[in-house]
CSV table of C-alpha atoms in Angstrom, one decimal:
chain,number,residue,atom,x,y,z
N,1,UNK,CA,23.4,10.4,3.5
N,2,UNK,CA,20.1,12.6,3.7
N,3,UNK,CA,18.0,9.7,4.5
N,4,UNK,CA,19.9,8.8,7.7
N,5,UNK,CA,18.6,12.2,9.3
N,6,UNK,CA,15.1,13.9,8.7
N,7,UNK,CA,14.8,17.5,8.0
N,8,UNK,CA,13.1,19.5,10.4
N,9,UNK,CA,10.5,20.0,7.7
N,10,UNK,CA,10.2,16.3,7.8
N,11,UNK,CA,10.1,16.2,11.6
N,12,UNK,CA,7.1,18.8,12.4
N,13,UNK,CA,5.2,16.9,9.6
N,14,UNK,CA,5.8,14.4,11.2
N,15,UNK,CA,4.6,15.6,15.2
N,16,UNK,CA,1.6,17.6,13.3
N,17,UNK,CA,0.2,14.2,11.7
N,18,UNK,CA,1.2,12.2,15.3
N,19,UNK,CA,-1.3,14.8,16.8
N,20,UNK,CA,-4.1,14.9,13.9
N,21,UNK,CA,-3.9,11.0,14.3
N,22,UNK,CA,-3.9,10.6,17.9
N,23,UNK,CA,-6.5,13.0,18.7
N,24,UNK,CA,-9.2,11.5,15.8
N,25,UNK,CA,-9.6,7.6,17.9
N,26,UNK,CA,-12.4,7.0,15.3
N,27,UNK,CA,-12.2,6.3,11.5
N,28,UNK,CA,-15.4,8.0,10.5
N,29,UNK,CA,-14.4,10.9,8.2
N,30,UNK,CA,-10.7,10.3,8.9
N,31,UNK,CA,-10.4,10.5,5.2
N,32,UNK,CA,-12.0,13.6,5.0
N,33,UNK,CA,-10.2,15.2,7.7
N,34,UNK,CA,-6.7,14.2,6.9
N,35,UNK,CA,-6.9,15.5,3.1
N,36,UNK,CA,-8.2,19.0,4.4
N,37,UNK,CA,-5.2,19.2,6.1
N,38,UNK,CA,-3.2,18.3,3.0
N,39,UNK,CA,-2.5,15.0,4.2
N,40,UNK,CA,-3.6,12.4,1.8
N,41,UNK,CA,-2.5,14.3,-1.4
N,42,UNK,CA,0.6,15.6,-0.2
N,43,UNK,CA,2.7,13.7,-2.5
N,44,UNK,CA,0.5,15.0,-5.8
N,45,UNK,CA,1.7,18.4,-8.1
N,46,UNK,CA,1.1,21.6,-6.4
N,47,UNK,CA,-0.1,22.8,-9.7
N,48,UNK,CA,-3.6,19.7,-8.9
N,49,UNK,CA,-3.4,20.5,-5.7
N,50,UNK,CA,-1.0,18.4,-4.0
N,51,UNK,CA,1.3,19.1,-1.3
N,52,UNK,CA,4.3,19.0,-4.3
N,53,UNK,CA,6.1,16.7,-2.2
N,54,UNK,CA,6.7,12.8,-2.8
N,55,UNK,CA,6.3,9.3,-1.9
N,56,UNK,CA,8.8,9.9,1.2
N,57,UNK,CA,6.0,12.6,2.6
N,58,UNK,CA,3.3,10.2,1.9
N,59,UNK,CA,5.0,7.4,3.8
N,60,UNK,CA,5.9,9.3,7.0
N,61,UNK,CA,2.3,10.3,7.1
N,62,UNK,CA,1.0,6.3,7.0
N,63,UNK,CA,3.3,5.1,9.2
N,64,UNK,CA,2.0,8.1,12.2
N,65,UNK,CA,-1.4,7.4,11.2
N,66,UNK,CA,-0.7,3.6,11.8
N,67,UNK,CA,1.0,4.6,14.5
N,68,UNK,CA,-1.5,6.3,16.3
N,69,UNK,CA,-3.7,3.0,15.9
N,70,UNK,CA,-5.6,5.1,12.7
N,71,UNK,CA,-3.7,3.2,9.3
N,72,UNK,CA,-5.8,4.4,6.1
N,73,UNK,CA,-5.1,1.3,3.5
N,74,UNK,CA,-6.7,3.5,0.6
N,75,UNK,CA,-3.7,5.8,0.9
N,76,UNK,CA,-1.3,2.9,-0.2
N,77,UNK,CA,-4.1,2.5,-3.4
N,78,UNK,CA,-5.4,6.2,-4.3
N,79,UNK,CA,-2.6,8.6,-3.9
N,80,UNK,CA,0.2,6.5,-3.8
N,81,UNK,CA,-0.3,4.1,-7.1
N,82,UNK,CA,-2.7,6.0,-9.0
N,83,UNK,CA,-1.8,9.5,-8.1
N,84,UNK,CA,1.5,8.7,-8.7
N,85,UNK,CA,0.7,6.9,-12.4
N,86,UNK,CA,-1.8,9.6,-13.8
N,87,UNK,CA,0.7,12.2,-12.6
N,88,UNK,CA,3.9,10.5,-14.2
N,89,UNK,CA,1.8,9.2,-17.2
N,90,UNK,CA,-1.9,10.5,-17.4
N,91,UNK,CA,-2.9,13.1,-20.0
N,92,UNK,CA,-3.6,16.8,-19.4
N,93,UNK,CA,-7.2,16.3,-19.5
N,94,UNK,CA,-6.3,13.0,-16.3
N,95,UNK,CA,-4.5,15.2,-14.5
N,96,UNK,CA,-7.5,17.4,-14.4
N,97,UNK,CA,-10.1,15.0,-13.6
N,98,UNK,CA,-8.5,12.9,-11.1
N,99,UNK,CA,-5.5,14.5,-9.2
N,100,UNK,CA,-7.3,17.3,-7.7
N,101,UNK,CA,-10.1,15.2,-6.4
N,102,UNK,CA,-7.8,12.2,-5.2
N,103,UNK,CA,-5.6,15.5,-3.4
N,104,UNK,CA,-8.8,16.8,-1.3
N,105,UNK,CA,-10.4,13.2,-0.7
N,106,UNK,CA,-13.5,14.1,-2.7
N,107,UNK,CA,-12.5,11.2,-5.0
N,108,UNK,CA,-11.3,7.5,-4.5
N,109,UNK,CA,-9.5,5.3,-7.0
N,110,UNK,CA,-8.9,1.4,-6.1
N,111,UNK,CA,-6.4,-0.7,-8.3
N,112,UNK,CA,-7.0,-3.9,-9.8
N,113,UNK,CA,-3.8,-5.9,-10.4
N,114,UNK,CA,-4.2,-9.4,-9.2
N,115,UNK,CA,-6.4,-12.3,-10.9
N,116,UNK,CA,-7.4,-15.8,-10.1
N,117,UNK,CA,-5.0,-17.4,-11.6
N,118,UNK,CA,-2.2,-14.7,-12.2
N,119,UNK,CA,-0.6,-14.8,-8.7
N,120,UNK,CA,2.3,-13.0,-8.3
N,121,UNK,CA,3.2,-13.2,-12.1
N,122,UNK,CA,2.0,-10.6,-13.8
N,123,UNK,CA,3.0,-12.0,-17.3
N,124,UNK,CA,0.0,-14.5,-16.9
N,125,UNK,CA,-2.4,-11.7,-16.9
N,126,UNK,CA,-5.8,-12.7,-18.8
N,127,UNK,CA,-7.1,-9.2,-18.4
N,128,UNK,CA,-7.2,-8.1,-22.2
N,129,UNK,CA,-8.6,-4.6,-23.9
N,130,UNK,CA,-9.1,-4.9,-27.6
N,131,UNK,CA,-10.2,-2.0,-29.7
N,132,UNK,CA,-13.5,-1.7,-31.4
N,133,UNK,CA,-12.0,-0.6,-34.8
N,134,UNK,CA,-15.9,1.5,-35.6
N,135,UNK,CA,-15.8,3.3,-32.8
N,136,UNK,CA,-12.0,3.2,-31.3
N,137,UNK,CA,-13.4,2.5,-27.6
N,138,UNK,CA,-11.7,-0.1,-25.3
N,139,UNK,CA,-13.3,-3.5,-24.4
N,140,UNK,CA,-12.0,-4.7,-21.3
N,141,UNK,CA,-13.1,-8.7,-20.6
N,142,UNK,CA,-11.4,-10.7,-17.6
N,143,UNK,CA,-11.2,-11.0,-13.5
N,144,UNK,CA,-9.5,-9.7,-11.0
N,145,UNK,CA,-9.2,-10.4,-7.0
N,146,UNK,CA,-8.5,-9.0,-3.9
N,147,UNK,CA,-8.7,-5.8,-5.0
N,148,UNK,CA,-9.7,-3.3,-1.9
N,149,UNK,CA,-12.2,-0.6,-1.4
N,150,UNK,CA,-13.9,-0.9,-4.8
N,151,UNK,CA,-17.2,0.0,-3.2
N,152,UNK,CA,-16.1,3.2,-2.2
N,153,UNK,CA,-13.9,4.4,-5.4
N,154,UNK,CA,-15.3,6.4,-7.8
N,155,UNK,CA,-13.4,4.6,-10.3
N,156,UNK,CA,-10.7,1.3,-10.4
N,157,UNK,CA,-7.4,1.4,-11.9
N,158,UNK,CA,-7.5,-1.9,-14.0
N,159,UNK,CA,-4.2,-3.8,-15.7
N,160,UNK,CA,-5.0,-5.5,-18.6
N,161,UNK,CA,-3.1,-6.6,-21.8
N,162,UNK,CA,-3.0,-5.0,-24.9
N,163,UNK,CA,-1.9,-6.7,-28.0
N,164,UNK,CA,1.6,-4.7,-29.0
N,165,UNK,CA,0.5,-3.9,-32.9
N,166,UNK,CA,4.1,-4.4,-34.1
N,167,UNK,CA,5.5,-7.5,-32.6
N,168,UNK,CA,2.1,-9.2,-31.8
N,169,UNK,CA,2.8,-10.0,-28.1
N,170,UNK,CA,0.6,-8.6,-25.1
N,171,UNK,CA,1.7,-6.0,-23.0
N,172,UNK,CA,0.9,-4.5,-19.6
N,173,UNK,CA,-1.7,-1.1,-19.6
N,174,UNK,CA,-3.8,0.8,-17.7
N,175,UNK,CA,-7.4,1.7,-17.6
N,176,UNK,CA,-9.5,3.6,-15.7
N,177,UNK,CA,-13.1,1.9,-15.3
N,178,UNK,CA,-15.7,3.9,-13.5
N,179,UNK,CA,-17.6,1.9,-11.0
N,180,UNK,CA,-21.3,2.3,-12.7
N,181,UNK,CA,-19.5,0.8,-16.3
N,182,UNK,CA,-21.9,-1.4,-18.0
N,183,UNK,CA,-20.3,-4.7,-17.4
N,184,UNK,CA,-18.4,-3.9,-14.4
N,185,UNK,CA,-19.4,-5.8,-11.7
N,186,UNK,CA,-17.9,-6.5,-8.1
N,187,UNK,CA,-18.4,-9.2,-5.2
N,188,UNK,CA,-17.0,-9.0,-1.9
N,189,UNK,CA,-14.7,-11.5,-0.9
N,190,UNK,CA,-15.6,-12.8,2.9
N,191,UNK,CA,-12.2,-12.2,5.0
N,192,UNK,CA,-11.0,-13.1,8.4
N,193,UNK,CA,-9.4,-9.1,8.0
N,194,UNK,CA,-12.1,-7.5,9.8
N,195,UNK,CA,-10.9,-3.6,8.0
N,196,UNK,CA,-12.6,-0.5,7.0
N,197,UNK,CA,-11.5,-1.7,3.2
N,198,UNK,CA,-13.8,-4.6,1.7
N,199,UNK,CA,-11.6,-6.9,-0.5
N,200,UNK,CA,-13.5,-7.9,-3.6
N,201,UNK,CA,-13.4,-9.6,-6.9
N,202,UNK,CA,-14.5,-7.9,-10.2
N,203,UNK,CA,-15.3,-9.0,-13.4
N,204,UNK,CA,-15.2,-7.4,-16.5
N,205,UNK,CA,-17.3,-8.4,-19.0
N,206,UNK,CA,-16.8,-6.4,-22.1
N,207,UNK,CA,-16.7,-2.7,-20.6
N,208,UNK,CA,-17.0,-0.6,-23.1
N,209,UNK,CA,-14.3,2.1,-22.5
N,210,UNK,CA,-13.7,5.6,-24.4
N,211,UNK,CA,-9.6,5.8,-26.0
N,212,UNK,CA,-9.2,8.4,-23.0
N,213,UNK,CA,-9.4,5.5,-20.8
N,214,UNK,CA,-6.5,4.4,-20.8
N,215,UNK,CA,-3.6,6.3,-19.3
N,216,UNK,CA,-0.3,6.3,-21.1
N,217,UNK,CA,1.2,5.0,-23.7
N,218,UNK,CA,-0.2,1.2,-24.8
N,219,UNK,CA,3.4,0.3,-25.7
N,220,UNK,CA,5.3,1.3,-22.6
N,221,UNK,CA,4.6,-1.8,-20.8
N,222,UNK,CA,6.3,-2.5,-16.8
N,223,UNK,CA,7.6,0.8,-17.1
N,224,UNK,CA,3.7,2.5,-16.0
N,225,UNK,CA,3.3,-0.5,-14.2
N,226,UNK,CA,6.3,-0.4,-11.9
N,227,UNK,CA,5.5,3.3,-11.4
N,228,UNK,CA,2.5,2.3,-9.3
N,229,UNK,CA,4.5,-0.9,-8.0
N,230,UNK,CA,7.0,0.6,-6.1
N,231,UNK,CA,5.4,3.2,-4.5
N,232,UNK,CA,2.8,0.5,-3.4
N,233,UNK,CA,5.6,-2.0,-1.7
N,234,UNK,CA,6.9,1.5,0.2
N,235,UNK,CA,3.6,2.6,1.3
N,236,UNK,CA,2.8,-1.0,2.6
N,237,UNK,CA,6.1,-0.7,4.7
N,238,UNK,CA,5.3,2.5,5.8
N,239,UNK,CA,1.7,0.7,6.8
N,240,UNK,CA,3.1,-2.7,8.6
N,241,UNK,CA,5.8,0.3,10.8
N,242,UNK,CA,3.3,2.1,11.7
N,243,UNK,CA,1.1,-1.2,13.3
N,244,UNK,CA,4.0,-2.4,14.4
N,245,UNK,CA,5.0,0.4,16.4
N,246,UNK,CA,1.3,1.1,17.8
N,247,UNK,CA,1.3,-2.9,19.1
N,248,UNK,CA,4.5,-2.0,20.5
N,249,UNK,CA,3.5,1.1,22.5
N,250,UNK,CA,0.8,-0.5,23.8
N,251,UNK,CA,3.1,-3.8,25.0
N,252,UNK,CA,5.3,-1.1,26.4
N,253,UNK,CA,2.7,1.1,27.8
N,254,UNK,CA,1.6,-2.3,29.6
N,255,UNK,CA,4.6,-3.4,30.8
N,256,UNK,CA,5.3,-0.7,32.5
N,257,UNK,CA,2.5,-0.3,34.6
N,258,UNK,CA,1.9,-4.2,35.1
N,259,UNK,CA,3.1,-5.5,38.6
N,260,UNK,CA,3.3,-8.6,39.4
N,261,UNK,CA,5.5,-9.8,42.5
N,262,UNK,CA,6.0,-6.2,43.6
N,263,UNK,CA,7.6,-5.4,40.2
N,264,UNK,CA,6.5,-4.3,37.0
N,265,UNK,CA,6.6,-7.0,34.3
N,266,UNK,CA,8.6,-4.7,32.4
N,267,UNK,CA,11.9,-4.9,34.6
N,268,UNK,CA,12.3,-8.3,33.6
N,269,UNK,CA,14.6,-9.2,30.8
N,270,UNK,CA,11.7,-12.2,29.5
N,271,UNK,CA,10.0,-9.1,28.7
N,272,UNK,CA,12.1,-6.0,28.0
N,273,UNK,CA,14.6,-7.5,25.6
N,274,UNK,CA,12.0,-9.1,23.1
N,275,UNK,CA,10.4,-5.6,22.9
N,276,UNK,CA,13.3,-3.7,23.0
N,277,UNK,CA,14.3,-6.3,19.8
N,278,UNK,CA,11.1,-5.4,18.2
N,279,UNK,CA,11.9,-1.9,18.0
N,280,UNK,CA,15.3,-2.0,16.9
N,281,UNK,CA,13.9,-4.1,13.7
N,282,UNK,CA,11.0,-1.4,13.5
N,283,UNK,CA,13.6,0.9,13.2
N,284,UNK,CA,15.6,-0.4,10.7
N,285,UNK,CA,12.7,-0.9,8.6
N,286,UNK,CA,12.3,2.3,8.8
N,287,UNK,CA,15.7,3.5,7.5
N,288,UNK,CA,15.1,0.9,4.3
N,289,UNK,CA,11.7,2.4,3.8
N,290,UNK,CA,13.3,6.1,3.9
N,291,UNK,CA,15.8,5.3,1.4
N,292,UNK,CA,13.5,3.6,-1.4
N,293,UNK,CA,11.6,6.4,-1.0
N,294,UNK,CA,14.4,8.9,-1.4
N,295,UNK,CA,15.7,7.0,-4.1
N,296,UNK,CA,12.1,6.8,-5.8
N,297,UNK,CA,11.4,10.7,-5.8
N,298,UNK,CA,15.1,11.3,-6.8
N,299,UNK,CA,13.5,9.3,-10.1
N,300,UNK,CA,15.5,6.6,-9.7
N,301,UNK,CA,13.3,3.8,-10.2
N,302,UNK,CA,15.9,0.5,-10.8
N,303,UNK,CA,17.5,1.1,-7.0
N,304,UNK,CA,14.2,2.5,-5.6
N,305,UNK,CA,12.6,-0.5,-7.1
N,306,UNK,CA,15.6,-2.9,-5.1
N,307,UNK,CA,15.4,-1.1,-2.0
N,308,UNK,CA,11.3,-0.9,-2.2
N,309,UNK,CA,11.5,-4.8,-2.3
N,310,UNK,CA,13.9,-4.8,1.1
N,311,UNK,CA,11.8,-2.4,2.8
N,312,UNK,CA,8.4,-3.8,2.4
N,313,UNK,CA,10.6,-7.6,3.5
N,314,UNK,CA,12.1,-5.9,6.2
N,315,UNK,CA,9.1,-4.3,7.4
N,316,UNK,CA,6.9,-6.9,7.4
N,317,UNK,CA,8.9,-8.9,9.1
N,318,UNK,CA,9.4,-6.6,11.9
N,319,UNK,CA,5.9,-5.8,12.1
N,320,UNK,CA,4.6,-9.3,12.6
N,321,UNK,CA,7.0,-9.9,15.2
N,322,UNK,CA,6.5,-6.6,17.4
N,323,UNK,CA,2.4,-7.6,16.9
N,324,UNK,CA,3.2,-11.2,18.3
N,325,UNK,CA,5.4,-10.0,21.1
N,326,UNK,CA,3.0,-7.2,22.0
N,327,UNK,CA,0.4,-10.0,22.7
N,328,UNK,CA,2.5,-12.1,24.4
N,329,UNK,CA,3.3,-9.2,26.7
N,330,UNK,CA,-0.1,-8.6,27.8
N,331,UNK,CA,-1.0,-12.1,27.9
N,332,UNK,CA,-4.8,-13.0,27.8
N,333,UNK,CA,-5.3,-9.5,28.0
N,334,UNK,CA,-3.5,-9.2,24.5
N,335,UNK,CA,-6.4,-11.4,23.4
N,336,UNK,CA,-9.2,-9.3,24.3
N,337,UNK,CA,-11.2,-6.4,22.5
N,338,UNK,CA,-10.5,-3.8,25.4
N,339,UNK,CA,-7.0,-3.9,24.4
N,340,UNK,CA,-7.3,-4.5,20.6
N,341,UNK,CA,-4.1,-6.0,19.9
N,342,UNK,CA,-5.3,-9.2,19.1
N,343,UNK,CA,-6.9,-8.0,15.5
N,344,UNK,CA,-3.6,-7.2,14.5
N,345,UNK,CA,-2.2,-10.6,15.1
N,346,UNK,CA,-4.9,-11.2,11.3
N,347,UNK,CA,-3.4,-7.9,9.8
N,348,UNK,CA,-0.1,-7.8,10.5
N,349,UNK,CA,0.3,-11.0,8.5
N,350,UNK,CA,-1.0,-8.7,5.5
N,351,UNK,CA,2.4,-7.5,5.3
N,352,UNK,CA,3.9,-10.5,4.4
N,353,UNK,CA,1.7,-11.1,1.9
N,354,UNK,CA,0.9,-8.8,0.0
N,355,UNK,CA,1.6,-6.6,-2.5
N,356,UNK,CA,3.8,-9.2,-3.2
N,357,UNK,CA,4.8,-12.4,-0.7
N,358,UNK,CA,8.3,-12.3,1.2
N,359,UNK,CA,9.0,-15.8,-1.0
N,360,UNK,CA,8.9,-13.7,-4.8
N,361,UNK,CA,10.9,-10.7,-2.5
N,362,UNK,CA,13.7,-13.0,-1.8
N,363,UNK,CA,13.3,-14.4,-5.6
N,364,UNK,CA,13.9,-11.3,-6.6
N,365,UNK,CA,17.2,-10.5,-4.4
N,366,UNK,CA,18.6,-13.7,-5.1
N,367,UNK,CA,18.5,-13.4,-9.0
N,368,UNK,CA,18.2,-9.5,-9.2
N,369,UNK,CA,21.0,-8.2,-6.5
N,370,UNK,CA,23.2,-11.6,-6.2
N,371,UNK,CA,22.8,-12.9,-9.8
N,372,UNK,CA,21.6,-16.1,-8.9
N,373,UNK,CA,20.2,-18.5,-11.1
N,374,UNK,CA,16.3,-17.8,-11.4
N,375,UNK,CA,14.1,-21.1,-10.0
N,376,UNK,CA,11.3,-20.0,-12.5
């Protein structure tokens, strides 16, 4: 099976990022550097100058920028969901605007999903775009949360509802909203996640939005949507590896040099076999993560959709557990800035949550891959 095994092409992108990442300690212009490079858009066309490759490139670059202690959140948000939408559904005219920029890190696009009172199910979405039948513009009205880096996008990918014009019924579709749109305002939601990314809430209060707004087709519903979904729950894997395996090295790192009774901390079993646990779950994380993403640039969006569920479960659970042993390891040292460990302990718990919680994951193995009965 080719995901079992990288490719050597695979593997020096792999040590190149490792060595971009580990030798750039601070975040300022990380962005900028990483999508010279090719980095950041290297799962966008070749032809809007992308690296041509997929959501499997994208995800091995994450995880060694987590890795390295440097995770970029926006690269789960811009290239990954709405790189990946405009290219699969955006217009000619899209493609040009957007793909190019979001490939050399010029441009930012954040993605507005969740609202309020919405949650997890995205049926219950009060976002709604109506069409002004003078001018045939878009007005957007509703509110949505949690949505991150909306102060420094250029623009916000925004699902709302559009009433289906031959059965009645509201479906899913996307819109892109500049940031200066009359109407379009944000506030900044105060969070224990101390991140480069500000979390805010938005509110759209009739944003007047021209027909070329919207990308896709108004009637194709989840289908655009889950395009953007499933590369998301990937990406956040490849995210919660990557921190998990940066806590870890530092755990390691420590417990090897950390003697105590003549002996380093490390030759104890207490210690060694918790860690050595943490990274056999990292790893097979990992192997999930590679095969959704396989499976998702083979076009295969049903199992790449399964297996993109499994992987960000899998990884999140393996990340919050290789944070918590890693602090345990170093003990009050693991609670102190010097060693910054601790501030994971806040993030890693991200990965649980969201894009979606590890309680609608199992939901959706229990009904989806064992036909259970569905609780909801």
């Amino acid at each position: 099976m080719t995901t079992l095994i990288e490719s050597d092409e695979h593997k020096a992108l792999r040590e190149a990022v490792s060595s971009f990442a580990k030798s750039h300690t601070d975040t300022e212009g990380l962005w900028q550097e990483a999508a010279k490079l090719g980095y950041i858009g290297v799962n966008l066309p070749e032809a809007y100058g992308g690296g041509g490759g997929g959501i499997t490139e994208l995800c091995l670059v994450l995880e060694e920028l987590g890795a390295a202690g440097n995770p970029l959140l926006m690269m789960i948000v811009s290239p990954a969901i709405c790189g990946t939408v405009i290219s699969r559904f955006g217009t000619e005219a899209q493609k040009q605007e957007w793909l190019p920029a979001l490939a050399d890190g010029s441009r930012l696009m954040a993605f507005g999903i969740t609202e309020p009172d919405a949650g997890s199910n995205s049926h219950r979405i009060t976002t709604t775009a109506r069409r002004d039948s003078a001018s045939g513009d878009w007005l957007l009205t509703g509110r949505k949360v949690f949505v991150s880096g909306v102060d420094i996008a250029d623009a916000t990918l925004v699902v709302g509802r559009t009433e289906d014009a031959r059965t009645g019924s509201l479906r899913p579709s996307l819109f892109i909203v500049p940031r200066d749109a009359p109407g379009f305002t944000r506030h900044r939601i105060d969070m224990e996640l101390h991140g480069a990314e500000k979390q805010f809430e938005l509110v759209l209060d009739d944003v007047r939005l021209p027909p070329q707004a919207l990308v896709g087709d108004e009637d194709a519903g989840l289908l655009q949507l889950f395009a953007g979904l499933n590369p998301e729950r990937i990406m956040t894997a490849a995210f919660a590896i990557g921190m998990g395996r940066y806590a870890l090295s530092r755990a390691v790192e420590y417990a090897r040099d950390r003697t105590v009774w003549k002996t380093p901390i490390g030759a104890h079993q207490a210690i060694a076999h918790p860690l050595a646990q943490a990274h056999i779950e990292l790893e097979l994380a990992r192997l999930m993560m590679q095969k959704a993403a396989h499976l998702y640039d083979a076009g295969d969006d049903t199992g790449a959709g399964e297996a993109a569920n499994m992987a960000k479960y899998a990884a999140g659970e393996a990340c919050v557990k290789a944070v918590d042993q890693s602090v345990q390891t170093l003990g009050g040292n693991g609670l102190t800035t010097e060693f910054g460990i601790a501030k994971l302990i806040t993030a890693s718990r991200v990965a649980r949550i969201a894009p979606v919680s590890r309680e609608m994951i199992l939901n959706y193995v229990s009904h989806q891959t064992l036909g259970l009965p569905k609780s909801y």
